[in-house]
Amino acid sequence: MDTQLQDLKDRLATIKDLGSAVALMSWDQDIHMPAGAAQGRAQQMSTLSRLHHDHFTDPAIGRLLEDLEPWAADQPYDSDGAALVRKMRRDYDREIKVPSEFVARFTKARSIANSVWPTAKQENDFAKFAPHLEEIFGMTAEYAGYVGYTDHIYDALLDGYEPDMKAAQVEAIFIPLREETVKLVQAVRESGQAVDVSCLSGDFDHDTQLALATKMVQAFGYDMNRGRVDEVAHPYCTNFGRDDVRITTTVDPTFFNSNFFSMLHECGHALYEQGSAPALEHTTLAGGVSLGIHESQSRLWENLVGRSRSFWAWAYPQVQASFHHLRGVPSETFYRAINVIEPSLIRIEADEVTYNLHIMLRFEIEKAILEGKVKIADLPQEWDQRMENYLGVVPSTVAQGVLQDVHWSLGLIGYFPTYSLGNIVSVQLYEAAKAAHPRLEDEFAQGQFGAVLGWMRENIHVHGSKFTPNELLKRATGSEIDSAPYVAYLKRKVADIYGV
Ligand code: ZN
């Protein structure tokens, strides 16, 4: 079996390299590429994506898997070899259903849509983006048709981001979460307590912000020798293997939160990728298993650590040293400001409580479009209507409304629910880490984050994609996804800030 296993690994190494090249091109498109190169870059990425798909779906891989499966069945379930064969079977069976011609066509359409989206957003011109969105949703439905589904078309898309998760399960999680969230928002409103957020706006020097946030993520454990930080409009984390994990961020010289919290967030993603076991490198087992588990890591560092009292006991004096106008602002005022709860228009700026309402709205809209119940042309009105119903605020422009997110321009449909799943899981994991290290938070106040990182490394990061999200969560916490600890956490936060 050694020869077949080596043959499979060699092929996966080629596939990984092609994937990394596409990811690097995409990163370059955001950071350095001249605007005029968009068409050419779309073509290059389309070619490499097609090659990636061709190598992945090579019938030789199918034959190797058939040869290796009886051997893998005799290996321990959690061994690297058994996990590799198991995961490859799943991915291969999904991928061979998608025609190579479609992969090239979809990659190109996405690349062009993604180059039109920023201009349409800037010019508040939904009509400019609408034909691309129409095409993207049409092709997404075509894709779902190739990979297949039994219950709902949405399942085919969601499964690509969150293996084994179904739209009906998401709904079952979202319905009680929505009820609890609406109650909390109401309690905040009725508390009559106003939180003063004025200290977060003002003169925040660009370079000082970047230097401060970079220092913070390094304290969390982000290894800059295997990473770097660059600026983009819409922050994300990307990687070309565990030793090249890059953070992108945005800096607003008049507002503290944009850079600081986006850096903590993307750092959480980066720590996950940097912590994948070296033995898994260059195989499909390397790196994060799903977007939901990924988001549990980013939200953990952004919110559970980054918005905690103990973290700020350590961080606030440093923030004050960087921005002199904060010297007269008491730490309690600052702490309340970064934890304000208030319905708002922009998802990525939303507070911890109202955030999930933004996700539920997107989930419902995507489902409605795929079911043919909502037309693309009617999206701006649909969006505004739901914002009114869910959050009680209505955007005055499409840039602040339906055009705010990059995801649809990239063909990422079925992706949004994973943000809320990640929020829920982040608390389950954090509490398991805290049970193992009860003095965790005392250490934050000393600028020590090794205990929480160590627990995540050991229980989540090193496993890469060896287990399904559900298996991983059960191994780490003993339970399946459960929103109860998350809701209890939000209630404690509301009580802390608003006294209700
Ligand atoms: Zn994220």
Coordinates of C-alpha atoms and ligand atoms in Angstrom, one line a residue:
M1 CA 0.0 0.0 0.0
D2 CA 3.0 2.3 0.6
T3 CA 3.4 2.9 -3.2
Q4 CA -0.2 3.8 -3.7
L5 CA -0.3 6.0 -0.7
Q6 CA 2.8 7.8 -1.9
D7 CA 1.4 8.1 -5.4
L8 CA -1.8 9.7 -3.9
K9 CA 0.3 12.1 -1.8
D10 CA 2.4 13.1 -4.8
R11 CA -0.7 13.9 -6.7
L12 CA -2.2 15.9 -3.8
A13 CA 1.0 17.9 -3.5
T14 CA 0.6 19.0 -7.2
I15 CA -3.1 19.8 -6.5
K16 CA -2.2 21.8 -3.4
D17 CA 0.5 23.8 -5.3
L18 CA -2.0 24.7 -8.1
G19 CA -4.5 25.8 -5.4
S20 CA -1.9 27.9 -3.7
A21 CA -1.0 29.6 -7.0
V22 CA -4.6 30.5 -7.6
A23 CA -4.9 31.9 -4.0
L24 CA -1.7 33.9 -4.5
M25 CA -3.0 35.4 -7.8
S26 CA -6.2 36.3 -6.0
W27 CA -4.3 38.0 -3.1
D28 CA -2.2 39.8 -5.7
Q29 CA -5.3 41.0 -7.5
D30 CA -6.4 42.6 -4.3
I31 CA -3.1 44.1 -3.2
H32 CA -0.8 44.9 -6.1
M33 CA -2.4 44.1 -9.5
P34 CA -3.0 47.1 -11.8
A35 CA -6.7 47.6 -12.5
G36 CA -6.2 47.1 -16.3
A37 CA -5.0 43.5 -15.7
A38 CA -8.4 42.3 -14.6
Q39 CA -9.3 40.4 -17.8
G40 CA -5.9 38.8 -18.1
R41 CA -5.9 37.8 -14.5
A42 CA -9.4 36.3 -14.8
Q43 CA -8.0 34.2 -17.7
Q44 CA -4.9 33.0 -15.7
M45 CA -7.0 32.1 -12.7
S46 CA -9.5 30.3 -14.8
T47 CA -6.7 28.2 -16.5
L48 CA -5.1 27.2 -13.2
S49 CA -8.5 26.4 -11.6
R50 CA -9.3 24.2 -14.5
L51 CA -6.0 22.4 -14.1
H52 CA -6.6 22.1 -10.4
H53 CA -9.9 20.5 -11.1
D54 CA -8.5 18.2 -13.8
H55 CA -5.8 16.9 -11.5
F56 CA -8.3 16.5 -8.7
T57 CA -10.8 14.5 -10.8
D58 CA -8.2 12.4 -12.6
P59 CA -9.6 8.8 -12.8
A60 CA -6.2 7.6 -11.5
I61 CA -7.2 9.2 -8.1
G62 CA -10.4 7.2 -8.1
R63 CA -8.5 4.0 -8.7
L64 CA -5.9 4.8 -6.0
L65 CA -8.8 5.4 -3.5
E66 CA -10.4 2.1 -4.4
D67 CA -7.0 0.3 -3.8
L68 CA -6.4 2.2 -0.6
E69 CA -9.9 1.9 1.0
P70 CA -9.6 -1.7 2.3
W71 CA -6.2 -0.8 3.8
A72 CA -7.5 2.4 5.3
A73 CA -10.4 0.5 6.9
D74 CA -7.9 -1.4 9.0
Q75 CA -6.1 1.7 10.2
P76 CA -7.1 3.5 13.4
Y77 CA -9.9 6.0 12.6
D78 CA -7.9 9.0 13.7
S79 CA -4.7 8.0 11.9
D80 CA -3.5 10.4 9.2
G81 CA -3.7 7.7 6.5
A82 CA -7.3 6.7 7.3
A83 CA -8.4 10.3 7.5
L84 CA -6.7 11.1 4.2
V85 CA -8.5 8.4 2.3
R86 CA -11.8 9.2 4.0
K87 CA -11.6 12.9 3.2
M88 CA -10.3 12.3 -0.4
R89 CA -13.2 10.0 -1.1
R90 CA -15.7 12.6 0.0
D91 CA -14.1 15.5 -1.9
Y92 CA -13.4 13.4 -5.0
D93 CA -17.0 12.1 -5.2
R94 CA -18.2 15.7 -5.0
E95 CA -15.7 17.2 -7.4
I96 CA -16.0 14.6 -10.3
K97 CA -19.7 15.6 -10.7
V98 CA -18.6 19.1 -11.8
P99 CA -17.6 19.4 -15.4
S100 CA -14.2 20.9 -16.0
E101 CA -15.7 23.3 -18.5
F102 CA -18.0 24.7 -15.8
V103 CA -15.1 25.2 -13.4
A104 CA -13.3 27.4 -15.9
R105 CA -16.5 29.3 -16.9
F106 CA -17.5 29.9 -13.2
T107 CA -14.0 31.0 -12.2
K108 CA -13.9 33.6 -15.0
A109 CA -17.5 34.9 -14.2
R110 CA -16.6 35.3 -10.6
S111 CA -13.3 37.1 -11.3
I112 CA -15.1 39.6 -13.6
A113 CA -18.0 40.0 -11.1
N114 CA -15.5 40.6 -8.4
S115 CA -13.8 43.4 -10.4
V116 CA -17.2 45.1 -11.1
W117 CA -18.5 45.0 -7.6
P118 CA -16.2 47.6 -6.0
T119 CA -17.1 50.2 -8.7
A120 CA -20.8 49.4 -8.5
K121 CA -20.6 49.8 -4.7
Q122 CA -18.7 53.0 -4.9
E123 CA -21.1 54.5 -7.4
N124 CA -24.2 53.2 -5.6
D125 CA -25.2 51.5 -8.8
F126 CA -27.0 48.3 -8.3
A127 CA -28.0 48.0 -11.9
K128 CA -24.3 47.8 -12.9
F129 CA -23.8 44.7 -10.7
A130 CA -27.2 43.1 -11.2
P131 CA -26.4 41.2 -14.5
H132 CA -23.2 39.7 -12.8
L133 CA -25.2 38.7 -9.8
E134 CA -27.9 37.2 -12.0
E135 CA -25.1 35.2 -13.7
I136 CA -23.5 34.1 -10.4
F137 CA -26.7 32.9 -8.9
G138 CA -27.6 31.1 -12.1
M139 CA -24.3 29.4 -12.2
T140 CA -24.5 28.5 -8.5
A141 CA -27.8 26.8 -9.1
E142 CA -26.1 25.0 -12.0
Y143 CA -23.3 23.9 -9.7
A144 CA -25.8 22.6 -7.1
G145 CA -27.4 20.6 -9.9
Y146 CA -24.1 18.9 -10.6
V147 CA -23.2 18.0 -7.0
G148 CA -26.8 17.1 -6.2
Y149 CA -28.9 17.2 -3.1
T150 CA -31.8 15.4 -1.6
D151 CA -33.8 18.0 0.5
H152 CA -33.0 21.5 -0.6
I153 CA -30.8 23.1 -3.3
Y154 CA -29.2 25.2 -0.5
D155 CA -27.8 22.0 1.0
A156 CA -25.6 21.4 -2.0
L157 CA -23.9 24.8 -1.5
L158 CA -23.7 24.8 2.3
D159 CA -22.0 21.3 2.3
G160 CA -19.1 22.8 0.4
Y161 CA -18.4 25.2 3.3
E162 CA -19.7 23.3 6.2
P163 CA -19.5 19.5 5.5
D164 CA -22.6 17.6 6.5
M165 CA -24.6 20.7 7.6
K166 CA -28.1 21.1 6.1
A167 CA -30.3 24.2 5.5
A168 CA -33.0 22.7 7.7
Q169 CA -30.4 22.3 10.6
V170 CA -29.4 25.9 10.2
E171 CA -33.0 27.0 10.4
A172 CA -33.5 24.9 13.5
I173 CA -30.5 26.7 15.1
F174 CA -31.5 30.2 13.8
I175 CA -35.2 30.2 14.9
P176 CA -34.6 30.1 18.7
L177 CA -31.4 32.2 18.3
R178 CA -33.4 34.9 16.6
E179 CA -36.0 34.9 19.3
E180 CA -33.4 35.2 22.0
T181 CA -31.5 37.9 20.1
V182 CA -34.7 40.0 19.5
K183 CA -35.4 39.8 23.3
L184 CA -31.9 40.9 24.1
V185 CA -32.0 43.9 21.7
Q186 CA -35.4 44.8 23.3
A187 CA -33.9 44.6 26.8
V188 CA -31.0 46.9 25.8
R189 CA -33.5 49.4 24.3
E190 CA -35.7 49.3 27.4
S191 CA -32.7 49.7 29.7
G192 CA -32.6 53.3 28.7
Q193 CA -28.8 53.1 29.1
A194 CA -26.9 55.0 26.5
V195 CA -23.3 53.9 25.8
D196 CA -21.0 56.8 24.8
V197 CA -18.9 55.7 21.8
S198 CA -17.4 59.0 21.0
C199 CA -13.9 57.9 22.2
L200 CA -13.7 55.5 19.3
S201 CA -13.9 58.3 16.7
G202 CA -11.2 60.9 16.2
D203 CA -7.7 61.1 15.1
F204 CA -6.2 57.6 14.9
D205 CA -2.9 57.8 13.0
H206 CA -2.8 55.2 10.2
D207 CA 0.7 53.8 10.9
T208 CA 0.2 53.8 14.7
Q209 CA -3.0 51.8 14.4
L210 CA -1.2 49.2 12.2
A211 CA 1.8 49.0 14.5
L212 CA -0.4 48.5 17.6
A213 CA -2.7 45.9 16.1
T214 CA 0.3 44.0 14.7
K215 CA 1.8 44.0 18.2
M216 CA -1.5 42.5 19.6
V217 CA -1.7 39.7 17.1
Q218 CA 1.9 38.8 17.7
A219 CA 1.1 38.6 21.4
F220 CA -1.7 36.2 20.6
G221 CA 0.8 34.0 18.8
Y222 CA 0.7 35.0 15.1
D223 CA 4.1 34.2 13.7
M224 CA 5.2 37.1 11.4
N225 CA 8.0 35.0 10.1
R226 CA 5.3 32.8 8.4
G227 CA 2.9 35.6 7.7
R228 CA 2.5 39.3 6.8
V229 CA -0.1 42.0 7.0
D230 CA -1.5 44.1 4.0
E231 CA -4.3 46.5 3.5
V232 CA -7.5 45.8 1.5
A233 CA -11.1 47.1 1.3
H234 CA -12.6 43.9 2.7
P235 CA -10.3 42.1 5.2
Y236 CA -9.6 38.4 5.0
C237 CA -6.9 35.8 5.7
T238 CA -5.4 33.7 3.0
N239 CA -2.6 31.0 3.0
F240 CA -0.3 29.1 0.7
G241 CA 0.5 26.5 3.2
R242 CA 1.1 26.6 7.0
D243 CA 4.3 28.6 6.6
D244 CA 2.7 31.4 4.5
V245 CA -0.5 32.6 6.2
R246 CA -1.3 36.2 5.4
I247 CA -3.7 38.7 7.0
T248 CA -5.3 41.5 5.2
T249 CA -6.9 44.4 7.0
T250 CA -8.4 47.9 6.6
V251 CA -7.4 51.1 8.4
D252 CA -9.8 54.0 9.0
P253 CA -7.7 56.9 10.4
T254 CA -10.9 58.4 12.0
F255 CA -12.2 55.2 13.7
F256 CA -10.5 52.8 16.1
N257 CA -12.5 49.6 15.6
S258 CA -12.0 48.9 11.8
N259 CA -8.3 48.0 12.0
F260 CA -8.0 46.8 15.5
F261 CA -10.8 44.3 15.6
S262 CA -10.4 43.1 11.9
M263 CA -6.8 42.3 12.8
L264 CA -7.8 40.3 15.9
H265 CA -10.4 38.5 13.8
E266 CA -8.1 37.6 10.9
C267 CA -5.4 36.7 13.4
G268 CA -7.8 34.0 14.7
H269 CA -8.1 32.5 11.2
A270 CA -4.3 32.8 10.7
L271 CA -3.5 31.0 14.0
Y272 CA -5.7 28.1 13.0
E273 CA -3.8 27.7 9.6
Q274 CA -0.4 28.2 11.2
G275 CA -1.2 25.6 13.8
S276 CA -2.0 22.8 11.3
A277 CA 0.2 19.7 11.9
P278 CA 3.4 19.8 9.7
A279 CA 2.7 16.1 8.8
L280 CA -0.5 17.1 7.0
E281 CA 1.2 19.7 4.9
H282 CA 0.8 19.4 1.1
T283 CA -2.2 17.1 1.5
T284 CA -5.9 17.9 1.5
L285 CA -5.9 17.4 5.3
A286 CA -3.8 20.6 5.8
G287 CA -5.6 23.6 7.3
G288 CA -9.0 24.4 8.6
V289 CA -11.8 21.9 8.2
S290 CA -14.8 24.2 7.6
L291 CA -15.7 27.8 7.5
G292 CA -17.8 27.4 10.7
I293 CA -14.9 26.0 12.7
H294 CA -12.6 28.7 11.1
E295 CA -15.0 31.4 12.2
S296 CA -15.1 30.0 15.7
Q297 CA -11.4 30.7 15.9
S298 CA -11.6 34.3 14.5
R299 CA -14.5 35.2 16.7
L300 CA -12.8 33.7 19.7
W301 CA -9.8 36.1 19.4
E302 CA -11.9 39.0 18.2
N303 CA -14.7 38.8 20.8
L304 CA -14.2 36.3 23.6
V305 CA -10.6 37.5 24.2
G306 CA -10.5 40.8 22.4
R307 CA -13.7 42.3 23.9
S308 CA -13.1 40.9 27.4
R309 CA -12.4 42.9 30.5
S310 CA -9.2 41.0 31.3
F311 CA -7.8 41.6 27.8
W312 CA -8.4 45.3 28.1
A313 CA -6.8 45.4 31.6
W314 CA -3.6 44.7 29.7
A315 CA -4.3 46.3 26.3
Y316 CA -5.8 49.7 27.3
P317 CA -2.7 51.3 28.7
Q318 CA -1.0 50.5 25.4
V319 CA -3.8 52.0 23.4
Q320 CA -3.6 55.1 25.6
A321 CA 0.1 55.3 25.0
S322 CA -0.5 55.1 21.2
F323 CA -3.3 57.6 21.1
H324 CA -2.8 60.5 23.5
H325 CA -6.4 61.8 23.2
L326 CA -7.5 58.6 25.0
R327 CA -5.4 59.4 28.1
G328 CA -8.4 61.2 29.7
V329 CA -10.8 58.5 28.8
P330 CA -11.4 56.0 31.7
S331 CA -10.9 52.4 30.8
E332 CA -14.6 51.6 31.8
T333 CA -15.8 54.2 29.2
F334 CA -13.6 52.6 26.5
Y335 CA -14.6 49.1 27.5
R336 CA -18.3 50.0 27.3
A337 CA -17.8 51.7 23.9
I338 CA -16.2 48.7 22.2
N339 CA -19.0 46.5 23.6
V340 CA -21.9 48.8 22.6
I341 CA -25.0 47.0 21.4
E342 CA -27.0 48.9 18.7
P343 CA -28.8 47.8 15.5
S344 CA -26.7 49.0 12.6
L345 CA -26.5 48.8 8.8
I346 CA -23.1 47.1 8.2
R347 CA -22.6 43.4 9.0
I348 CA -18.9 43.6 9.6
E349 CA -19.3 46.5 12.1
A350 CA -22.2 44.9 13.9
D351 CA -22.0 44.2 17.6
E352 CA -22.0 40.7 19.0
V353 CA -25.7 40.6 19.7
T354 CA -27.2 42.0 16.5
Y355 CA -24.6 40.4 14.2
N356 CA -26.5 37.2 13.7
L357 CA -29.6 39.0 12.5
H358 CA -27.5 40.2 9.5
I359 CA -26.6 36.6 8.8
M360 CA -30.2 35.3 9.1
L361 CA -31.3 38.0 6.6
R362 CA -28.7 36.9 4.0
F363 CA -29.5 33.2 4.5
E364 CA -33.2 33.9 3.9
I365 CA -32.5 36.0 0.8
E366 CA -30.1 33.5 -0.7
K367 CA -32.7 30.7 -0.2
A368 CA -35.5 32.8 -1.6
I369 CA -33.5 33.6 -4.8
L370 CA -32.5 29.9 -5.2
E371 CA -36.2 28.9 -4.7
G372 CA -37.2 31.5 -7.4
K373 CA -39.2 33.5 -4.9
V374 CA -37.2 36.6 -5.2
K375 CA -35.9 38.2 -8.4
I376 CA -32.4 39.8 -8.6
A377 CA -33.9 43.1 -9.8
D378 CA -36.0 43.3 -6.6
L379 CA -33.1 42.6 -4.2
P380 CA -32.5 46.2 -3.0
Q381 CA -36.2 46.4 -1.9
E382 CA -36.1 42.9 -0.4
W383 CA -33.0 43.8 1.5
D384 CA -34.4 47.0 2.9
Q385 CA -37.6 45.4 3.9
R386 CA -35.8 42.7 5.9
M387 CA -33.5 45.2 7.5
E388 CA -36.5 47.0 8.8
N389 CA -38.1 43.8 10.1
Y390 CA -35.0 42.4 11.7
L391 CA -33.0 45.4 12.9
G392 CA -35.4 48.3 12.6
V393 CA -32.9 50.3 10.4
V394 CA -33.0 50.9 6.7
P395 CA -30.0 51.8 4.5
S396 CA -30.2 54.9 2.4
T397 CA -27.8 53.6 -0.3
V398 CA -27.2 50.2 -1.9
A399 CA -23.6 50.5 -0.9
Q400 CA -24.7 50.3 2.8
G401 CA -27.3 47.7 1.8
V402 CA -27.4 44.9 -0.6
L403 CA -23.9 45.7 -2.2
Q404 CA -22.0 45.9 1.1
D405 CA -20.6 42.3 1.1
V406 CA -17.9 40.9 -1.3
H407 CA -19.2 37.4 -1.0
W408 CA -21.8 37.2 -3.8
S409 CA -19.3 38.7 -6.3
L410 CA -17.0 35.8 -5.5
G411 CA -19.8 33.3 -6.0
L412 CA -19.8 32.5 -2.3
I413 CA -23.4 31.6 -1.8
G414 CA -24.3 29.3 1.1
Y415 CA -21.4 30.7 3.0
F416 CA -23.0 33.3 5.3
P417 CA -24.6 30.8 7.8
T418 CA -21.1 29.6 8.7
Y419 CA -20.5 33.0 10.4
S420 CA -23.2 32.4 12.9
L421 CA -22.3 28.8 13.3
G422 CA -18.8 30.0 14.1
N423 CA -20.1 32.4 16.8
I424 CA -22.0 29.6 18.5
V425 CA -19.0 27.2 18.4
S426 CA -16.6 29.8 19.6
V427 CA -18.2 29.9 23.0
Q428 CA -18.4 26.1 23.2
L429 CA -14.7 25.9 22.6
Y430 CA -13.8 28.8 24.8
E431 CA -15.6 27.3 27.7
A432 CA -13.9 23.9 27.2
A433 CA -10.5 25.7 27.2
K434 CA -11.5 27.6 30.3
A435 CA -12.6 24.4 32.1
A436 CA -9.1 23.0 31.4
H437 CA -7.3 26.3 32.4
P438 CA -9.5 28.1 34.9
R439 CA -7.0 30.9 35.3
L440 CA -7.1 31.7 31.6
E441 CA -8.5 35.2 31.9
D442 CA -6.1 36.2 34.7
E443 CA -3.4 35.5 32.2
F444 CA -4.9 37.8 29.6
A445 CA -4.6 40.6 32.0
Q446 CA -0.8 39.9 32.1
G447 CA -0.7 39.8 28.2
Q448 CA -0.4 36.0 28.3
F449 CA -2.5 34.1 25.8
G450 CA -0.5 30.8 25.6
A451 CA -3.1 28.7 27.6
V452 CA -6.0 29.4 25.2
L453 CA -3.8 29.1 22.1
G454 CA -2.3 25.9 23.4
W455 CA -5.7 24.4 24.0
M456 CA -6.9 25.4 20.5
R457 CA -3.7 24.1 19.0
E458 CA -4.0 20.7 20.7
N459 CA -7.8 20.2 20.2
I460 CA -8.5 22.0 17.0
H461 CA -5.6 23.3 14.9
V462 CA -3.3 20.3 14.7
H463 CA -6.1 18.1 13.4
G464 CA -6.4 20.2 10.2
S465 CA -9.2 18.6 8.2
K466 CA -8.9 15.0 9.6
F467 CA -12.3 15.0 11.2
T468 CA -15.7 16.4 10.1
P469 CA -16.7 19.7 11.9
N470 CA -19.1 17.7 14.0
E471 CA -16.6 15.0 14.9
L472 CA -14.0 17.7 15.8
L473 CA -16.4 19.6 18.0
K474 CA -17.5 16.4 19.8
R475 CA -13.9 15.3 20.4
A476 CA -13.0 18.8 21.8
T477 CA -16.1 19.5 23.9
G478 CA -18.0 16.3 24.2
S479 CA -21.1 17.9 22.6
E480 CA -22.5 18.8 19.2
I481 CA -23.3 22.3 18.1
D482 CA -25.4 24.0 20.7
S483 CA -26.4 27.7 20.9
A484 CA -27.3 27.6 24.6
P485 CA -23.7 28.5 25.9
Y486 CA -23.5 31.3 23.2
V487 CA -26.9 32.8 24.2
A488 CA -25.9 32.6 27.9
Y489 CA -22.6 34.4 27.0
L490 CA -24.6 37.2 25.2
K491 CA -26.9 37.6 28.2
R492 CA -23.9 38.0 30.5
K493 CA -22.5 40.6 28.2
V494 CA -25.8 42.5 28.0
A495 CA -26.0 42.4 31.8
D496 CA -22.4 43.6 32.2
I497 CA -22.8 46.6 29.8
Y498 CA -26.5 47.5 30.3
G499 CA -27.3 46.1 33.7
V500 CA -30.3 44.1 32.5
Ligands
ZN1 ZN -13.8 35.4 9.5

